[in-house]
mmCIF file of C-alpha atoms in Angstrom:
data_model
loop_
_atom_site.group_PDB
_atom_site.id
_atom_site.type_symbol
_atom_site.label_atom_id
_atom_site.label_comp_id
_atom_site.label_asym_id
_atom_site.label_seq_id
_atom_site.Cartn_x
_atom_site.Cartn_y
_atom_site.Cartn_z
ATOM 1 C CA MET E 1 14.095 -1.794 29.544
ATOM 2 C CA ALA E 2 13.660 -1.462 25.778
ATOM 3 C CA LYS E 3 11.263 -2.833 23.179
ATOM 4 C CA ALA E 4 12.486 -5.669 20.972
ATOM 5 C CA LEU E 5 10.948 -7.881 18.312
ATOM 6 C CA LEU E 6 11.272 -11.474 19.489
ATOM 7 C CA CYS E 7 11.105 -14.818 17.728
ATOM 8 C CA LYS E 8 10.107 -17.442 20.298
ATOM 9 C CA GLY E 9 9.464 -20.239 17.802
ATOM 10 C CA PHE E 10 9.870 -20.682 14.075
ATOM 11 C CA GLY E 11 6.881 -19.559 12.052
ATOM 12 C CA PRO E 12 5.349 -16.759 9.951
ATOM 13 C CA PRO E 13 5.900 -13.050 10.738
ATOM 14 C CA GLU E 14 2.649 -12.975 12.733
ATOM 15 C CA SER E 15 4.263 -15.307 15.278
ATOM 16 C CA LEU E 16 6.780 -12.610 16.239
ATOM 17 C CA VAL E 17 6.064 -10.482 19.314
ATOM 18 C CA LEU E 18 7.100 -6.941 20.264
ATOM 19 C CA GLU E 19 7.959 -6.904 23.958
ATOM 20 C CA GLU E 20 9.856 -5.004 26.624
ATOM 21 C CA VAL E 21 13.176 -6.701 27.372
ATOM 22 C CA GLU E 22 16.140 -6.003 29.603
ATOM 23 C CA THR E 23 18.762 -3.752 28.046
ATOM 24 C CA LEU E 24 21.881 -5.560 26.891
ATOM 25 C CA PRO E 25 25.057 -5.229 28.993
ATOM 26 C CA LEU E 26 27.945 -3.330 27.425
ATOM 27 C CA GLY E 27 31.026 -5.504 27.049
ATOM 28 C CA THR E 28 34.650 -4.784 26.256
ATOM 29 C CA GLY E 29 35.137 -3.275 22.814
ATOM 30 C CA GLU E 30 31.403 -2.704 22.337
ATOM 31 C CA VAL E 31 29.145 0.246 21.545
ATOM 32 C CA ARG E 32 25.580 0.942 22.612
ATOM 33 C CA VAL E 33 23.378 2.324 19.825
ATOM 34 C CA ALA E 34 19.890 3.849 20.071
ATOM 35 C CA ILE E 35 18.348 2.500 16.867
ATOM 36 C CA LYS E 36 16.445 4.839 14.550
ATOM 37 C CA ALA E 37 15.982 2.427 11.620
ATOM 38 C CA ALA E 38 16.679 -1.240 10.865
ATOM 39 C CA ALA E 39 16.536 -2.916 7.470
ATOM 40 C CA LEU E 40 15.059 -6.251 6.470
ATOM 41 C CA ASN E 41 16.956 -8.755 4.358
ATOM 42 C CA PHE E 42 15.663 -11.882 2.668
ATOM 43 C CA ALA E 43 17.714 -13.893 5.160
ATOM 44 C CA ASP E 44 15.512 -12.509 7.956
ATOM 45 C CA THR E 45 12.436 -14.125 6.396
ATOM 46 C CA LEU E 46 14.282 -17.451 6.351
ATOM 47 C CA ILE E 47 15.645 -17.118 9.896
ATOM 48 C CA ILE E 48 12.231 -16.658 11.542
ATOM 49 C CA GLU E 49 10.898 -19.683 9.629
ATOM 50 C CA GLY E 50 13.847 -21.904 10.562
ATOM 51 C CA LYS E 51 15.033 -22.188 6.951
ATOM 52 C CA TYR E 52 18.331 -20.338 7.266
ATOM 53 C CA GLN E 53 21.720 -22.053 7.579
ATOM 54 C CA GLU E 54 22.094 -20.534 11.051
ATOM 55 C CA LYS E 55 19.444 -21.150 13.728
ATOM 56 C CA PRO E 56 19.808 -18.916 16.813
ATOM 57 C CA PRO E 57 18.547 -20.189 20.172
ATOM 58 C CA PHE E 58 15.112 -18.916 21.298
ATOM 59 C CA PRO E 59 14.132 -16.264 22.004
ATOM 60 C CA PHE E 60 16.085 -14.152 19.569
ATOM 61 C CA THR E 61 15.719 -10.806 17.826
ATOM 62 C CA PRO E 62 16.063 -10.886 14.027
ATOM 63 C CA GLY E 63 17.637 -8.127 11.969
ATOM 64 C CA MET E 64 21.194 -7.844 10.677
ATOM 65 C CA GLU E 65 21.743 -4.131 10.108
ATOM 66 C CA CYS E 66 20.647 -0.868 11.648
ATOM 67 C CA ALA E 67 21.372 2.835 11.979
ATOM 68 C CA GLY E 68 21.126 5.095 14.978
ATOM 69 C CA VAL E 69 23.006 7.184 17.518
ATOM 70 C CA VAL E 70 25.842 6.119 19.816
ATOM 71 C CA THR E 71 24.753 6.442 23.453
ATOM 72 C CA GLU E 72 27.590 4.657 25.261
ATOM 73 C CA LEU E 73 31.126 3.433 24.532
ATOM 74 C CA SER E 74 33.182 0.857 26.363
ATOM 75 C CA GLU E 75 36.677 1.851 27.449
ATOM 76 C CA GLY E 76 39.195 1.754 24.639
ATOM 77 C CA VAL E 77 36.852 2.535 21.737
ATOM 78 C CA ARG E 78 38.511 5.536 20.059
ATOM 79 C CA HIS E 79 37.066 5.855 16.543
ATOM 80 C CA LEU E 80 33.540 6.748 17.704
ATOM 81 C CA ARG E 81 31.935 9.248 20.063
ATOM 82 C CA VAL E 82 28.692 9.520 22.015
ATOM 83 C CA GLY E 83 26.029 11.294 19.950
ATOM 84 C CA GLN E 84 27.522 10.212 16.625
ATOM 85 C CA ARG E 85 25.235 8.918 13.853
ATOM 86 C CA VAL E 86 26.286 5.401 12.849
ATOM 87 C CA MET E 87 25.346 2.341 10.834
ATOM 88 C CA ALA E 88 26.027 -1.069 12.330
ATOM 89 C CA LEU E 89 25.956 -4.812 11.763
ATOM 90 C CA SER E 90 24.095 -6.283 14.729
ATOM 91 C CA ALA E 91 24.900 -9.838 15.813
ATOM 92 C CA LYS E 92 22.385 -9.506 18.662
ATOM 93 C CA GLY E 93 19.497 -8.479 16.397
ATOM 94 C CA ALA E 94 18.608 -5.098 14.946
ATOM 95 C CA PHE E 95 14.815 -5.003 15.382
ATOM 96 C CA ARG E 96 14.888 -3.348 18.779
ATOM 97 C CA GLU E 97 15.025 0.126 20.315
ATOM 98 C CA GLU E 98 18.675 -0.231 21.247
ATOM 99 C CA THR E 99 21.435 -2.748 20.765
ATOM 100 C CA VAL E 100 25.035 -3.430 21.688
ATOM 101 C CA VAL E 101 27.483 -4.159 18.875
ATOM 102 C CA GLU E 102 31.189 -4.747 18.423
ATOM 103 C CA ALA E 103 32.953 -1.445 17.754
ATOM 104 C CA GLY E 104 34.519 -2.898 14.606
ATOM 105 C CA ALA E 105 31.030 -3.477 13.161
ATOM 106 C CA VAL E 106 30.112 0.213 13.433
ATOM 107 C CA LEU E 107 30.721 2.899 10.818
ATOM 108 C CA PRO E 108 29.931 6.626 10.937
ATOM 109 C CA ILE E 109 27.072 7.685 8.669
ATOM 110 C CA PRO E 110 28.317 10.193 6.108
ATOM 111 C CA ASP E 111 26.750 13.650 6.006
ATOM 112 C CA GLY E 112 23.743 13.718 3.714
ATOM 113 C CA MET E 113 22.691 10.099 4.312
ATOM 114 C CA ASP E 114 19.530 9.599 6.375
ATOM 115 C CA PHE E 115 18.942 6.828 8.920
ATOM 116 C CA ALA E 116 16.651 4.726 6.687
ATOM 117 C CA THR E 117 19.188 4.722 3.864
ATOM 118 C CA ALA E 118 22.084 3.984 6.212
ATOM 119 C CA ALA E 119 20.214 1.113 7.867
ATOM 120 C CA GLY E 120 19.887 -0.717 4.554
ATOM 121 C CA PHE E 121 23.338 0.047 3.213
ATOM 122 C CA PRO E 122 25.873 -2.495 4.580
ATOM 123 C CA VAL E 123 24.423 -5.939 3.804
ATOM 124 C CA ALA E 124 23.004 -5.434 0.300
ATOM 125 C CA TYR E 125 25.812 -3.272 -1.056
ATOM 126 C CA GLY E 126 28.438 -5.288 0.794
ATOM 127 C CA THR E 127 27.136 -8.557 -0.658
ATOM 128 C CA SER E 128 27.090 -7.281 -4.226
ATOM 129 C CA HIS E 129 30.459 -5.580 -3.942
ATOM 130 C CA LEU E 130 32.374 -8.621 -2.682
ATOM 131 C CA ALA E 131 30.510 -10.890 -5.098
ATOM 132 C CA LEU E 132 31.419 -8.799 -8.133
ATOM 133 C CA THR E 133 34.934 -7.790 -7.087
ATOM 134 C CA ASP E 134 36.473 -10.582 -5.012
ATOM 135 C CA ARG E 135 34.527 -13.568 -6.340
ATOM 136 C CA ALA E 136 33.554 -12.794 -9.955
ATOM 137 C CA GLN E 137 36.395 -10.341 -10.630
ATOM 138 C CA LEU E 138 34.090 -8.470 -12.995
ATOM 139 C CA GLN E 139 35.989 -6.466 -15.619
ATOM 140 C CA ALA E 140 35.011 -3.282 -17.472
ATOM 141 C CA GLY E 141 33.401 -4.127 -20.804
ATOM 142 C CA GLU E 142 32.063 -7.496 -19.664
ATOM 143 C CA THR E 143 28.346 -8.349 -19.729
ATOM 144 C CA LEU E 144 26.728 -8.780 -16.320
ATOM 145 C CA LEU E 145 23.315 -10.416 -15.867
ATOM 146 C CA VAL E 146 21.561 -9.558 -12.587
ATOM 147 C CA LEU E 147 18.650 -11.809 -11.628
ATOM 148 C CA GLY E 148 16.117 -10.407 -9.157
ATOM 149 C CA ALA E 149 17.410 -7.039 -10.276
ATOM 150 C CA SER E 150 14.905 -4.889 -8.373
ATOM 151 C CA GLY E 151 15.374 -6.583 -5.002
ATOM 152 C CA GLY E 152 17.381 -5.239 -2.118
ATOM 153 C CA VAL E 153 20.550 -7.027 -3.199
ATOM 154 C CA GLY E 154 19.908 -7.198 -6.950
ATOM 155 C CA LEU E 155 19.475 -3.455 -7.344
ATOM 156 C CA THR E 156 22.813 -2.815 -5.652
ATOM 157 C CA ALA E 157 24.459 -5.283 -8.065
ATOM 158 C CA VAL E 158 23.039 -3.300 -10.988
ATOM 159 C CA GLU E 159 24.558 -0.085 -9.616
ATOM 160 C CA ILE E 160 27.928 -1.571 -8.688
ATOM 161 C CA GLY E 161 28.228 -3.464 -11.970
ATOM 162 C CA LYS E 162 27.528 -0.272 -13.902
ATOM 163 C CA ALA E 163 30.034 1.663 -11.789
ATOM 164 C CA MET E 164 32.647 -1.017 -12.605
ATOM 165 C CA GLY E 165 32.118 -0.471 -16.319
ATOM 166 C CA ALA E 166 30.066 -3.542 -17.175
ATOM 167 C CA ARG E 167 27.167 -3.783 -19.609
ATOM 168 C CA VAL E 168 24.310 -4.644 -17.262
ATOM 169 C CA ILE E 169 21.299 -6.782 -18.168
ATOM 170 C CA ALA E 170 18.645 -6.631 -15.442
ATOM 171 C CA ALA E 171 16.055 -9.397 -15.112
ATOM 172 C CA ALA E 172 12.985 -9.085 -12.885
ATOM 173 C CA SER E 173 9.331 -10.088 -12.768
ATOM 174 C CA SER E 174 7.410 -6.973 -13.821
ATOM 175 C CA PRO E 175 7.717 -3.822 -15.943
ATOM 176 C CA GLU E 176 7.496 -1.694 -12.795
ATOM 177 C CA LYS E 177 10.461 -3.450 -11.201
ATOM 178 C CA LEU E 178 12.466 -3.219 -14.405
ATOM 179 C CA SER E 179 11.761 0.496 -14.578
ATOM 180 C CA VAL E 180 13.496 0.854 -11.192
ATOM 181 C CA ALA E 181 16.453 -1.195 -12.471
ATOM 182 C CA ARG E 182 16.763 1.015 -15.560
ATOM 183 C CA ASP E 183 16.680 4.093 -13.367
ATOM 184 C CA HIS E 184 19.638 2.655 -11.444
ATOM 185 C CA GLY E 185 21.798 1.981 -14.486
ATOM 186 C CA ALA E 186 20.647 -1.180 -16.292
ATOM 187 C CA ASP E 187 21.446 -1.111 -20.024
ATOM 188 C CA GLU E 188 18.993 -3.857 -20.994
ATOM 189 C CA VAL E 189 16.067 -5.466 -19.176
ATOM 190 C CA ILE E 190 14.249 -8.799 -19.280
ATOM 191 C CA ASP E 191 10.783 -9.403 -17.811
ATOM 192 C CA TYR E 192 11.128 -13.083 -17.017
ATOM 193 C CA ALA E 193 7.481 -13.309 -15.982
ATOM 194 C CA ALA E 194 6.450 -12.478 -19.566
ATOM 195 C CA GLU E 195 9.530 -13.404 -21.629
ATOM 196 C CA ASP E 196 11.612 -16.543 -22.030
ATOM 197 C CA LEU E 197 14.843 -15.786 -20.178
ATOM 198 C CA LYS E 198 17.006 -18.172 -22.195
ATOM 199 C CA ALA E 199 15.723 -16.891 -25.554
ATOM 200 C CA ARG E 200 16.082 -13.225 -24.588
ATOM 201 C CA LEU E 201 19.615 -13.766 -23.351
ATOM 202 C CA LYS E 202 20.562 -15.259 -26.697
ATOM 203 C CA GLU E 203 19.243 -12.092 -28.356
ATOM 204 C CA LEU E 204 20.935 -9.665 -25.988
ATOM 205 C CA ALA E 205 24.204 -11.596 -25.509
ATOM 206 C CA PRO E 206 24.782 -13.907 -28.507
ATOM 207 C CA LYS E 207 28.238 -14.876 -27.231
ATOM 208 C CA GLY E 208 26.939 -15.491 -23.721
ATOM 209 C CA VAL E 209 27.036 -13.649 -20.419
ATOM 210 C CA ASP E 210 30.378 -13.117 -18.688
ATOM 211 C CA VAL E 211 29.061 -12.828 -15.124
ATOM 212 C CA VAL E 212 25.710 -13.790 -13.583
ATOM 213 C CA PHE E 213 24.679 -12.402 -10.196
ATOM 214 C CA ASP E 214 22.004 -14.761 -8.859
ATOM 215 C CA PRO E 215 20.070 -14.289 -5.608
ATOM 216 C CA VAL E 216 17.086 -16.186 -7.061
ATOM 217 C CA GLY E 217 18.103 -19.718 -8.053
ATOM 218 C CA GLY E 218 15.603 -22.229 -9.438
ATOM 219 C CA ASP E 219 14.822 -22.253 -13.166
ATOM 220 C CA TYR E 220 16.439 -18.838 -13.615
ATOM 221 C CA PHE E 221 19.815 -20.201 -12.530
ATOM 222 C CA ASP E 222 19.423 -23.071 -15.008
ATOM 223 C CA ALA E 223 18.645 -20.721 -17.901
ATOM 224 C CA ALA E 224 21.510 -18.388 -17.025
ATOM 225 C CA LEU E 225 24.012 -21.245 -16.775
ATOM 226 C CA ARG E 226 23.140 -22.373 -20.275
ATOM 227 C CA ASN E 227 23.868 -18.881 -21.578
ATOM 228 C CA MET E 228 27.324 -18.457 -20.055
ATOM 229 C CA ALA E 229 30.183 -17.118 -22.137
ATOM 230 C CA TRP E 230 33.562 -18.847 -22.394
ATOM 231 C CA CYS E 231 35.269 -18.459 -18.983
ATOM 232 C CA GLY E 232 32.043 -17.007 -17.533
ATOM 233 C CA ARG E 233 31.316 -16.905 -13.807
ATOM 234 C CA ILE E 234 27.962 -17.333 -12.090
ATOM 235 C CA ILE E 235 27.741 -16.168 -8.468
ATOM 236 C CA THR E 236 25.112 -17.909 -6.353
ATOM 237 C CA ILE E 237 23.873 -15.595 -3.583
ATOM 238 C CA GLY E 238 20.550 -17.086 -2.488
ATOM 239 C CA TYR E 239 17.438 -18.961 -3.533
ATOM 240 C CA ALA E 240 14.435 -16.651 -3.457
ATOM 241 C CA ALA E 241 12.701 -18.841 -6.076
ATOM 242 C CA GLY E 242 12.609 -21.642 -3.517
ATOM 243 C CA ARG E 243 14.615 -24.324 -5.336
ATOM 244 C CA ILE E 244 18.335 -24.751 -4.810
ATOM 245 C CA PRO E 245 19.674 -25.566 -8.287
ATOM 246 C CA GLN E 246 21.789 -28.624 -9.053
ATOM 247 C CA VAL E 247 24.744 -27.910 -11.346
ATOM 248 C CA PRO E 248 25.375 -30.227 -14.336
ATOM 249 C CA ALA E 249 29.164 -30.564 -14.251
ATOM 250 C CA ASN E 250 29.329 -31.224 -17.988
ATOM 251 C CA LEU E 251 28.160 -27.663 -18.691
ATOM 252 C CA LEU E 252 31.038 -26.288 -16.630
ATOM 253 C CA LEU E 253 33.412 -28.391 -18.705
ATOM 254 C CA VAL E 254 31.978 -27.497 -22.119
ATOM 255 C CA LYS E 255 31.685 -23.766 -21.403
ATOM 256 C CA ASN E 256 34.900 -23.586 -19.364
ATOM 257 C CA CYS E 257 32.879 -21.614 -16.820
ATOM 258 C CA ALA E 258 32.673 -21.508 -13.039
ATOM 259 C CA VAL E 259 29.981 -21.463 -10.372
ATOM 260 C CA LEU E 260 31.061 -19.522 -7.285
ATOM 261 C CA GLY E 261 29.363 -18.954 -3.947
ATOM 262 C CA LEU E 262 29.217 -15.817 -1.830
ATOM 263 C CA PHE E 263 28.152 -15.962 1.836
ATOM 264 C CA TRP E 264 28.756 -12.378 2.871
ATOM 265 C CA GLY E 265 28.179 -12.953 6.578
ATOM 266 C CA ALA E 266 31.088 -15.409 6.742
ATOM 267 C CA TYR E 267 33.521 -12.589 5.977
ATOM 268 C CA ARG E 268 32.972 -11.306 9.534
ATOM 269 C CA LYS E 269 34.629 -14.501 10.778
ATOM 270 C CA HIS E 270 37.104 -15.351 8.023
ATOM 271 C CA ASN E 271 38.181 -11.967 6.640
ATOM 272 C CA PRO E 272 36.843 -9.029 8.682
ATOM 273 C CA GLN E 273 39.582 -6.741 7.367
ATOM 274 C CA ARG E 274 38.387 -7.186 3.776
ATOM 275 C CA LEU E 275 34.783 -6.713 4.884
ATOM 276 C CA GLY E 276 35.601 -3.369 6.468
ATOM 277 C CA GLN E 277 37.675 -2.303 3.484
ATOM 278 C CA SER E 278 34.788 -3.164 1.155
ATOM 279 C CA LEU E 279 32.333 -1.058 3.142
ATOM 280 C CA MET E 280 34.716 1.900 3.116
ATOM 281 C CA GLU E 281 35.083 1.577 -0.665
ATOM 282 C CA LEU E 282 31.292 1.545 -1.000
ATOM 283 C CA LEU E 283 30.862 4.656 1.140
ATOM 284 C CA ALA E 284 33.445 6.385 -1.053
ATOM 285 C CA MET E 285 31.449 5.357 -4.137
ATOM 286 C CA TRP E 286 28.292 6.765 -2.525
ATOM 287 C CA GLY E 287 30.142 9.992 -1.803
ATOM 288 C CA ARG E 288 31.059 10.281 -5.498
ATOM 289 C CA GLY E 289 27.421 9.835 -6.522
ATOM 290 C CA LYS E 290 27.972 6.352 -8.025
ATOM 291 C CA LEU E 291 25.412 4.686 -5.742
ATOM 292 C CA ARG E 292 21.816 5.755 -5.117
ATOM 293 C CA PRO E 293 20.278 3.539 -2.412
ATOM 294 C CA HIS E 294 16.565 2.907 -2.913
ATOM 295 C CA VAL E 295 14.245 2.432 0.085
ATOM 296 C CA SER E 296 10.828 1.483 -1.259
ATOM 297 C CA HIS E 297 9.101 1.099 2.121
ATOM 298 C CA ALA E 298 9.856 2.583 5.551
ATOM 299 C CA LEU E 299 7.354 1.302 8.126
ATOM 300 C CA PRO E 300 7.125 1.721 11.914
ATOM 301 C CA ILE E 301 8.349 -1.333 13.806
ATOM 302 C CA THR E 302 4.780 -2.049 14.921
ATOM 303 C CA ASP E 303 4.039 -2.935 11.271
ATOM 304 C CA TYR E 304 6.717 -5.638 11.228
ATOM 305 C CA ALA E 305 4.428 -8.344 9.806
ATOM 306 C CA GLN E 306 3.522 -6.163 6.820
ATOM 307 C CA ALA E 307 7.197 -5.404 6.254
ATOM 308 C CA PHE E 308 8.117 -9.098 6.231
ATOM 309 C CA HIS E 309 5.321 -9.903 3.787
ATOM 310 C CA LEU E 310 6.388 -7.094 1.450
ATOM 311 C CA LEU E 311 9.811 -8.677 1.262
ATOM 312 C CA SER E 312 8.841 -12.353 1.072
ATOM 313 C CA GLY E 313 6.059 -11.588 -1.419
ATOM 314 C CA ARG E 314 8.515 -9.721 -3.668
ATOM 315 C CA LYS E 315 6.343 -6.615 -3.579
ATOM 316 C CA ALA E 316 9.201 -4.267 -2.740
ATOM 317 C CA ALA E 317 11.849 -2.706 -4.936
ATOM 318 C CA GLY E 318 15.060 -1.951 -3.108
ATOM 319 C CA LYS E 319 15.043 -2.054 0.674
ATOM 320 C CA VAL E 320 12.308 -2.410 3.282
ATOM 321 C CA VAL E 321 13.112 -0.622 6.539
ATOM 322 C CA LEU E 322 11.561 -0.580 10.010
ATOM 323 C CA THR E 323 11.699 2.775 11.794
ATOM 324 C CA LEU E 324 11.841 3.496 15.517
ATOM 325 C CA VAL E 325 11.088 6.774 17.271
#
């Protein structure tokens, strides 16, 4: 038996329950991991409320990524060993004391990286990396606008964009959040709670923005689209503002720009090789000191409701992580 956070019906975080459940069976090509930390993502807040594009059958355990120690390997798994510290993408849910994952979704944690940092590494960095490399094809010297720049995904886009040689403009909703973005490499900042985003962009990028990284949507997407440079690219990641924007096709024509989507989770199905390659590239960047993951809150799993509210209420900068003893 092992404790797991269960969603038995769509609702707020308080509707979740922490219960003892049967341990998961170990299948062919799988690894059993004793979880030490598991990170929240904005998608988790949508999943438990029934607002995500995927709706698992009840009861289910939320959580997409975790870090811990390998306790058991199925026959044929060669790249891992029992006792090894690992990070993993968990299709069966990460908010539990132990889980079983496909061996291909497990990576060793590099020396010097703690469990909380490792737990929040794959999804946020992986999303930003594939968005800026594969989809936007960001080039050195281009101007990159990151909306929601202090969030779990946005902050990684600031770091990766800077590492790729872009001029990074970070936009967020408070001076405190923008201070974090500056500390992680932003060249310019915009407080869109106090400043007009469209007007400030015209000041900071008179010729327009080459690439927009947008996990927010709503009015911020609209303002960014109207400030695109010739041949600019806007990457839609998510809709934290609540409104899914509608794209006026005439603006795409006039500006010769493109709106591209990035659903990182779909790479596991459609291009797992590229997903793994991307994560290895990111770990190499971390090893060279190019990335500095930021965990703003690490809470025990018993405080799961507080953790969810920190994320959904946009009160966190960087990642929110649940810890397990």
